[in-house]
């Protein structure tokens, strides 16, 4: 089991036991299934936030690789849907009641991280226009006697 998933699993149960409610953020992929309901188009783009409390899930099981198998209730009727949350699609666990959120940073793809580092390098460069606006303090310093 990945270390990140093990931390998520531990904090999941701690938050559920202490506060009675915990949220999991799941990204869309072909490996994760949300019963017959599936993902909406918006959820495919932005991800899905699943709420777990003592009344809306049955038979929650974490597999050895960190995936979750459960039957989770959706909607006002709490209609049960069989769910499989693949370990690589679990993005975060959080609780607004506890004011705690644990994100997985290993979820950033290499493209995202390289784009981030390129943007950071671009922001550090000083253009010639900006150089003209910089005032040197050499003329204003007092000479030591």
Phi, psi and omega in degrees: 000137179294147180299321181299316181292323179297318176297318178298319180296315180297314181291328177303307182292323177298314180293319180296316181289321184278323187244349176080000181204138178212148181245144174235132176262127183236134175268158181282138168199171179288342182279336181262134178236139177241067178052211177284338182296313182068194178261139172283169179299319179295319179292330176295325180279313189260343185099177184230134177257119181256133179258130176243126171220182185290350185250347189248007177224158177225148173047056177288127181222129174264128178278173182297328180277355177102005176284161181241132173243125182200167169248117188241137181276137180235149173078182182291331178277357182055043182297122182288135176232133176285125185239144170231115180254107181294142185303325181283350180260354177278115187265319185201159171234133179209164177217114177294333178294319180272349183058046182228139174216132177243111180262152172262113179279344178287358179283341178294129178283165180297328178295317180296316183290324178289323177295322179296316181291326177293319177296323179293320178293320179297322182289339180277339182289140178254126180281168180295326177296321180290326179296325180292334181276350181278128180257126179284140179269358182301322182289340185259351181282143176279139177283139178283137182268000000 
